[in-house]
Coordinates of C-alpha atoms in Angstrom, one line a residue:
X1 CA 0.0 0.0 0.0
X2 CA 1.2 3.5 -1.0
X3 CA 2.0 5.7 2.4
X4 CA -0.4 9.0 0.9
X5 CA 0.5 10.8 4.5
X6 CA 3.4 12.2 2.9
X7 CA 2.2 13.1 -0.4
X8 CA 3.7 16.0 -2.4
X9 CA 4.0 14.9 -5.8
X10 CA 0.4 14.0 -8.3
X11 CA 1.0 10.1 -9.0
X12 CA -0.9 10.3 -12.6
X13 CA -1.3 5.9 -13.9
X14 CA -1.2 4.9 -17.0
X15 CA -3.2 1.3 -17.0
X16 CA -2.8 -0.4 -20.3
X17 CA -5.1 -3.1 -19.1
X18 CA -8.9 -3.9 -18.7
X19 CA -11.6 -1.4 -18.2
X20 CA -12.4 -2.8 -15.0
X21 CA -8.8 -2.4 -14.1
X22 CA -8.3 1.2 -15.0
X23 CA -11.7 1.9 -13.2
X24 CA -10.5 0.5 -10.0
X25 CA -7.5 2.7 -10.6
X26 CA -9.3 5.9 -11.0
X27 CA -11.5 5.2 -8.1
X28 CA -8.0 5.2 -5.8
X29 CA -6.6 7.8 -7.8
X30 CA -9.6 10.0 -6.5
X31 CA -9.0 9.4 -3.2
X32 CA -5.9 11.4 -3.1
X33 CA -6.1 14.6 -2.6
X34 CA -4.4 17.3 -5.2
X35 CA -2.6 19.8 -3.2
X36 CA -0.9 21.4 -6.4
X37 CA 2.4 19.3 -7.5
X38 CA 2.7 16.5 -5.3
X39 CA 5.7 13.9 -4.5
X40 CA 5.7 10.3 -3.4
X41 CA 7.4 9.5 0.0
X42 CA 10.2 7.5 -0.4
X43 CA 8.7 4.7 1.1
X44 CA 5.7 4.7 -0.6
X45 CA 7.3 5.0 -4.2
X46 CA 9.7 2.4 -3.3
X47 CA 7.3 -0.2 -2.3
X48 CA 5.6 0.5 -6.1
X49 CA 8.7 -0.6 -7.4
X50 CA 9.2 -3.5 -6.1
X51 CA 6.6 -4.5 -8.1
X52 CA 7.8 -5.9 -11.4
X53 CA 4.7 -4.8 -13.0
X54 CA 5.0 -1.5 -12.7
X55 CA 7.5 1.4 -14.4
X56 CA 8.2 4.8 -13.2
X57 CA 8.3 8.2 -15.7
X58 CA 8.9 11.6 -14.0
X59 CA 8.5 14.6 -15.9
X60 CA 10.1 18.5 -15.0
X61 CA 8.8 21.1 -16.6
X62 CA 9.4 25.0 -16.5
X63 CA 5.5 26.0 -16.6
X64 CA 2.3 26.1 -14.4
X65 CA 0.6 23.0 -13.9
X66 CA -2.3 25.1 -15.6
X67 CA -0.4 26.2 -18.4
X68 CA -2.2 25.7 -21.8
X69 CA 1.4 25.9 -22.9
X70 CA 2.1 22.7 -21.3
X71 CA -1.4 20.7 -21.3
X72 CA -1.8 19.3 -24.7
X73 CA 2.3 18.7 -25.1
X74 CA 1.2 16.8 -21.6
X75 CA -2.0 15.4 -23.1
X76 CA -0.4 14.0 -26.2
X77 CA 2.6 12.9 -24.4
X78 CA 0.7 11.2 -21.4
X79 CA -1.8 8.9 -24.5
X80 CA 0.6 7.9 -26.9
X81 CA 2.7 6.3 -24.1
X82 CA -0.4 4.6 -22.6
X83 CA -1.1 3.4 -26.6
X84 CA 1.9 1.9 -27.0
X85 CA 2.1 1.0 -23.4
X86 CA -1.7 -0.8 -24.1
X87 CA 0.4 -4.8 -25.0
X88 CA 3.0 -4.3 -22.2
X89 CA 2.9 -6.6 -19.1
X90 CA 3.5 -3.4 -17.0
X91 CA 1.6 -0.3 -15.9
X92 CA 3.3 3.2 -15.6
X93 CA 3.6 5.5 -13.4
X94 CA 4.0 9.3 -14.2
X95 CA 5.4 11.9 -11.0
X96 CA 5.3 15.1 -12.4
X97 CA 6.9 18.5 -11.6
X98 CA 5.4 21.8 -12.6
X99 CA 7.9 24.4 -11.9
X100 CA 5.9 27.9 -12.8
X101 CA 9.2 29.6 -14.0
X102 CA 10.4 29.6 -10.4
X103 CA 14.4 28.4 -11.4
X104 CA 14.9 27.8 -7.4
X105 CA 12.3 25.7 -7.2
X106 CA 13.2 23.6 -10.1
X107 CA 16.2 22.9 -9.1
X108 CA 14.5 21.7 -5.5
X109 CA 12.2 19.5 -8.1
X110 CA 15.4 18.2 -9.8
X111 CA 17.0 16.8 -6.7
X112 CA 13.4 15.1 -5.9
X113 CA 12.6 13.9 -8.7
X114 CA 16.1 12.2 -9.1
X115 CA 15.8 10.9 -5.4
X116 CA 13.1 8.7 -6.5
X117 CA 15.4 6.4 -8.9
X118 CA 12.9 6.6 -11.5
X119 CA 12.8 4.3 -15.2
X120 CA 13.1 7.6 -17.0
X121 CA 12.4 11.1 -17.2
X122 CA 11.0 13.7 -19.3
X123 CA 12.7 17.1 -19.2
X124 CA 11.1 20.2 -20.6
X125 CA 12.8 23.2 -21.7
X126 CA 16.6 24.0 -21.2
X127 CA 16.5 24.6 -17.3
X128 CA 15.3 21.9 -16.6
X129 CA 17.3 19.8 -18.3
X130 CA 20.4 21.3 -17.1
X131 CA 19.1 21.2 -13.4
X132 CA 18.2 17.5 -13.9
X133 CA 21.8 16.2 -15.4
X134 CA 23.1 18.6 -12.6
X135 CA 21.4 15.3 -10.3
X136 CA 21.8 12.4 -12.0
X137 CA 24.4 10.7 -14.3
X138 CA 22.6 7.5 -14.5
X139 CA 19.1 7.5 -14.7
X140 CA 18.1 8.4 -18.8
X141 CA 17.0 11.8 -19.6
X142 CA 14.8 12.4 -22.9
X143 CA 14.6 16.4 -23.1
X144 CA 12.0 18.3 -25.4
X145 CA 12.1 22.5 -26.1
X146 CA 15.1 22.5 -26.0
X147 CA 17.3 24.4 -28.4
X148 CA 21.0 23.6 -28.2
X149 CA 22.1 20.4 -26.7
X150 CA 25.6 20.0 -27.7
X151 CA 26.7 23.4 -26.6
X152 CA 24.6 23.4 -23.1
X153 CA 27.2 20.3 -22.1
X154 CA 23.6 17.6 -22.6
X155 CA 25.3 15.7 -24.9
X156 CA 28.9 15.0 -26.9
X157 CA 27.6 14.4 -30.3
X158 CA 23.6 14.3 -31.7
X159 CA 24.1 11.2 -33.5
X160 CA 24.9 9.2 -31.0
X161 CA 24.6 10.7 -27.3
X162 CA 27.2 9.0 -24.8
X163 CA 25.7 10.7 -21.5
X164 CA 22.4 10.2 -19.9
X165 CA 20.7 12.4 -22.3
X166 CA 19.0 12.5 -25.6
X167 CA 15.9 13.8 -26.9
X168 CA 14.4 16.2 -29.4
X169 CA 15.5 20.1 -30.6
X170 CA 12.6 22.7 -30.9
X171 CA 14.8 25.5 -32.5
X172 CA 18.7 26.4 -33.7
X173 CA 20.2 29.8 -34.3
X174 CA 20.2 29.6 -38.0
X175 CA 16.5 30.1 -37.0
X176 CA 17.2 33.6 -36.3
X177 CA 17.8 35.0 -40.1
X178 CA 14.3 33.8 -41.0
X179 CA 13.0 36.0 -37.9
X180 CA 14.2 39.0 -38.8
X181 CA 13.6 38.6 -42.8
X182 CA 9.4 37.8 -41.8
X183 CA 9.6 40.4 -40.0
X184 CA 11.1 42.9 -41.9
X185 CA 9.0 41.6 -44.6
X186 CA 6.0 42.4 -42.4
X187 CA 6.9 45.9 -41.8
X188 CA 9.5 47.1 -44.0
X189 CA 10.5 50.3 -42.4
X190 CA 11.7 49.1 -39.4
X191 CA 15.5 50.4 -38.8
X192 CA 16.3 48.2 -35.4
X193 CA 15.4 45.1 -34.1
X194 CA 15.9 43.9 -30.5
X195 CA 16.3 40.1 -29.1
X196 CA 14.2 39.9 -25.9
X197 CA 16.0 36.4 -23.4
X198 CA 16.8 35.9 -19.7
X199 CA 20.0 34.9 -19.5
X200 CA 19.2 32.3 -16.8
X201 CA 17.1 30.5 -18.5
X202 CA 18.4 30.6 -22.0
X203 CA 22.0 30.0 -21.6
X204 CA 22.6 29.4 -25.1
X205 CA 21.7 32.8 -25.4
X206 CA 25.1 34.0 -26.7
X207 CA 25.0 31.3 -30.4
X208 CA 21.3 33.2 -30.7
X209 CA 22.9 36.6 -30.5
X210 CA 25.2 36.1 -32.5
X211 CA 23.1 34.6 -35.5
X212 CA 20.8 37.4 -34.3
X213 CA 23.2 40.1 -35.0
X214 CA 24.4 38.8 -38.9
X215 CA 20.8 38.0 -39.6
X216 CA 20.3 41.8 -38.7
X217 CA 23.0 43.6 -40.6
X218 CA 21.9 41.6 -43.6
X219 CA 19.0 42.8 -43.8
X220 CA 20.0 46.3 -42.6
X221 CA 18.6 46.8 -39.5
X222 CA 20.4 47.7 -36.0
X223 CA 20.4 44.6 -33.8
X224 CA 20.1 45.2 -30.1
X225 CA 20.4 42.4 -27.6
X226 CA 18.1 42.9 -24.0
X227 CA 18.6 40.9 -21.4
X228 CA 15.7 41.1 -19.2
X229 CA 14.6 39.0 -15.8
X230 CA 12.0 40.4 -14.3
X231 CA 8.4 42.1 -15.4
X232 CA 10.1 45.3 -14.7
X233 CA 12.9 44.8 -17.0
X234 CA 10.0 43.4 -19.8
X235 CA 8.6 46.5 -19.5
X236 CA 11.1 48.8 -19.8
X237 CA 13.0 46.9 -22.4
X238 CA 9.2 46.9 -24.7
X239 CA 8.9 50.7 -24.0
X240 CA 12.4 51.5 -24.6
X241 CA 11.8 49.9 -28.1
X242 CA 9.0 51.9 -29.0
X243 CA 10.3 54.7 -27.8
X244 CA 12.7 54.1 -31.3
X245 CA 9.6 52.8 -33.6
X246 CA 11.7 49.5 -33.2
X247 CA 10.3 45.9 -33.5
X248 CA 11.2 42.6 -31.1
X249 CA 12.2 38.9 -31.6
X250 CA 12.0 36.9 -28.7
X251 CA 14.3 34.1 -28.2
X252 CA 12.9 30.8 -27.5
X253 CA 13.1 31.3 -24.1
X254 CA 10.7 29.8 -21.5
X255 CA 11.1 32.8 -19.7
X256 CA 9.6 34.3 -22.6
X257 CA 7.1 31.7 -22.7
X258 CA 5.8 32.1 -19.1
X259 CA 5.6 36.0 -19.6
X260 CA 3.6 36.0 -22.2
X261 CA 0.4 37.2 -21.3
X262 CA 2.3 40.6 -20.3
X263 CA 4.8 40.9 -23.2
X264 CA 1.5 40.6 -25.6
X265 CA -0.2 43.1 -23.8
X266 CA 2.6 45.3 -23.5
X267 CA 3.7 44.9 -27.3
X268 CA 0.1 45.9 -28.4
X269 CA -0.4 48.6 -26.5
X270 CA 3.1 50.4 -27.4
X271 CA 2.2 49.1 -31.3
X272 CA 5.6 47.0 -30.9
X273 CA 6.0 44.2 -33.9
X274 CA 7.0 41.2 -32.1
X275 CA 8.0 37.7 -33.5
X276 CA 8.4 35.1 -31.4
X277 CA 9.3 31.0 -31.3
X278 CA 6.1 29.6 -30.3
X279 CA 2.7 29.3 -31.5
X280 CA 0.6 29.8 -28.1
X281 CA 2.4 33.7 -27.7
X282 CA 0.8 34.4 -31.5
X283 CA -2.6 32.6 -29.9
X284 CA -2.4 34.5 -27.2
X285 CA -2.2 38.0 -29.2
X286 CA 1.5 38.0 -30.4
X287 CA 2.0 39.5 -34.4
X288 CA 3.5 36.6 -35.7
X289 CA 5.2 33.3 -34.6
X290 CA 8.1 30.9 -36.5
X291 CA 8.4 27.7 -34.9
X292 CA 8.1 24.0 -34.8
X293 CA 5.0 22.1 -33.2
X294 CA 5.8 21.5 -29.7
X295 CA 3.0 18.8 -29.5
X296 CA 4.6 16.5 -31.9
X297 CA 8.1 17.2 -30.1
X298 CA 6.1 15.6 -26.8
X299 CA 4.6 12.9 -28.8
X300 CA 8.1 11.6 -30.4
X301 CA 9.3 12.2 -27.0
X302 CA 6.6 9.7 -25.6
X303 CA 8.0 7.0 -28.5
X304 CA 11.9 7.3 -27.2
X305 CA 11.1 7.5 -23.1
X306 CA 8.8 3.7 -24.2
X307 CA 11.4 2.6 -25.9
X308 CA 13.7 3.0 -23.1
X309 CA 11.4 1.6 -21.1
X310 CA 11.7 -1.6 -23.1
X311 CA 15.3 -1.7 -22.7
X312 CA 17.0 0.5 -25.4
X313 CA 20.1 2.1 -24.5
X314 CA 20.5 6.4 -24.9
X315 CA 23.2 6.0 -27.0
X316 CA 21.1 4.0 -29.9
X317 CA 18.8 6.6 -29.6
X318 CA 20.0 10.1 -31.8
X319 CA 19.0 13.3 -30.9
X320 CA 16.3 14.4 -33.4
X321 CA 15.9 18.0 -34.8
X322 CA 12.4 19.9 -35.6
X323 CA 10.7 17.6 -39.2
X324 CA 8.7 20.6 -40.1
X325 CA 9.0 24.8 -39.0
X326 CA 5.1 26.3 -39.2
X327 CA 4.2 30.0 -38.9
X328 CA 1.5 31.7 -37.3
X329 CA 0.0 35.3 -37.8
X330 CA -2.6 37.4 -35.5
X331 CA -4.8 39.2 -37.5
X332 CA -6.4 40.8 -34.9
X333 CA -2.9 42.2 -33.4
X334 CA -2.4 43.3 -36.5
X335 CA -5.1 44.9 -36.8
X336 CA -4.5 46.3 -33.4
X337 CA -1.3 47.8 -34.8
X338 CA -2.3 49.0 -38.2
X339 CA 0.0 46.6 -40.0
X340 CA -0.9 44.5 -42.9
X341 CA 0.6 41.6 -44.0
X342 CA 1.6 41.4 -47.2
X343 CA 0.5 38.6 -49.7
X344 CA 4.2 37.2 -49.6
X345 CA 3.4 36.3 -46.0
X346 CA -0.2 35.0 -45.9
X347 CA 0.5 32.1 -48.5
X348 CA 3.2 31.4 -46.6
X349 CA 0.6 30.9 -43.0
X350 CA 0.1 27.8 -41.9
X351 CA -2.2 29.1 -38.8
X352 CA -4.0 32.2 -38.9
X353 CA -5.8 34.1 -35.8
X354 CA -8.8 35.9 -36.9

């Protein structure tokens, strides 16, 4: 029996077996109270495995719980491993860990999660990747979102990862030139251009820059990097841009991410241009997005943490780069802005906000 007296962590079962089964499950799932992100006592978690027919998956993430950043990449992650869990002899358990942007905290998560000697664990974003090798050397990693692998010290080589550590890229710096050419192309008259990141939580920041900066002189405008870690610092880094009629890229940053709500409002009310990474900051009333589909990144992810599960080895298993780059417009921020966007840019949409 599981000791719940000590619960911090949301035990979330996957039961690939009969209705009846998976019935009984919920029905003792519901008997647990939620108190926010929850954790297994060490007791409790190692009495479940001792059990040879279970497995044990802990995931780390940088967002809310609540996130609808995070819910569907957690949706579509959690179902295709129960599908191709569905012949297995063994049930699996998910712990997750929802870190709401608090870095402290998910380093705290890191060492707990890697306390429980789990089968495998997910790892979402950059930070939390880096705080989870930072725990463990042994216990195999598969990461997701994030966006440079080789230079953050996750792995040696992407063909064939000799750590811990593999899992799937979102973006790369040569990402940066397209960008700045959309959104130029969107408003032609802009003369700077300044990269929004928190140097905490995008580390890599410096490659970005870089690429950042050529992408910009190219296509003559004046590149300006902002480093920026607090709402304070989003706000005066946005106004200080439209003080110079300027436009913004933000870096795929989860920082970024988590602030999103504000830097949208912010961008539209100071008539700021703004492209960013990530589909759900356009959804959410950003101008224009450039980015790969996080989902499917969680759902491949779901295929490598089973296959581990059935006894691959990291190393036979490469680390896999973005299969398709979509971009998404606001027409409604546009609106909002008094920008159109030119026919060269709506063919090109493959998601359009109305």
């Amino acid at each position: 029996m599981i000791d719940t007296s000590s619960i911090s962590l949301y035990d979330i079962r996957l039961y690939p077996r009969s209705r009846r089964a998976r019935s009984r499950a919920v029905r003792r799932r519901d008997c647990i109270p939620l108190l926010g992100t929850f954790l297994f006592s060490r007791a409790g978690f190692a009495e479940s495995r001792s059990r040879t027919s279970h497995r044990q998956v802990g995931i780390i993430t940088a967002y809310a719980p609540d996130d609808a950043e995070i819910k569907p990449r957690l949706d579509i992650f959690k179902s295709t491993l129960s599908n191709l869990g569905g012949n297995s002899h063994y049930n699996i358990n998910l712990f997750i860990k929802s870190a709401s942007g608090n870095m402290d905290l998910m380093i705290a998560y890191a060492k707990e999660l890697a306390a429980l000697r789990p089968d495998a664990i997910l790892s979402a974003t950059t930070p939390a990747t880096s705080a989870m090798l930072a725990e463990t050397k042994q216990i195999p990693i598969v990461f997701v979102s994030v966006s440079d692998p080789v230079g953050s010290g996750f792995v040696t080589h992407l063909s064939r990862p000799e750590r811990n550590a593999t899992g799937f890229i979102n973006t790369d710096p040569t990402l940066c030139a397209k960008w700045v050419e959309i959104l130029k192309e969107i408003v032609p008259g802009l003369s700077n251009i300044a990269i929004i990141y928190n140097p905490r939580t995008a580390p890599y920041a410096r490659s970005y820059i870089e690429a950042f900066t050529s992408a910009a002189h190219k296509f003559a405008v004046e590149p300006n990097a902002l480093p920026v870690a607090s709402e304070r610092d989003i706000a005066a880094a946005i106004l200080a841009v439209s003080q110079r009629h300027g436009g913004i890229v933000l870096m795929n940053d989860s920082f970024n991410t988590n602030n999103r709500n504000l830097i949208n409002a912010l961008t539209r009310e100071h008539k700021v241009p703004t492209m960013s990474y990530n589909r759900n900051i356009t959804a959410t009333g950003g101008l224009v997005s450039y980015g790969v589909d996080e989902v499917n990144l969680y759902e491949r992810a779901a295929q490598y943490v089973y296959r581990i599960l059935q006894g691959e080895k990291i190393s036979e298993l490469p680390v896999q780069i973005p299969e398709a780059i979509n971009l998404t417009l606001n027409m409604k921020t546009a609106n909002a802005m008094g920008i159109s966007f030119p026919d060269s840019i709506l063919i090109q949409a493959n998601e359009v906000f109305e």
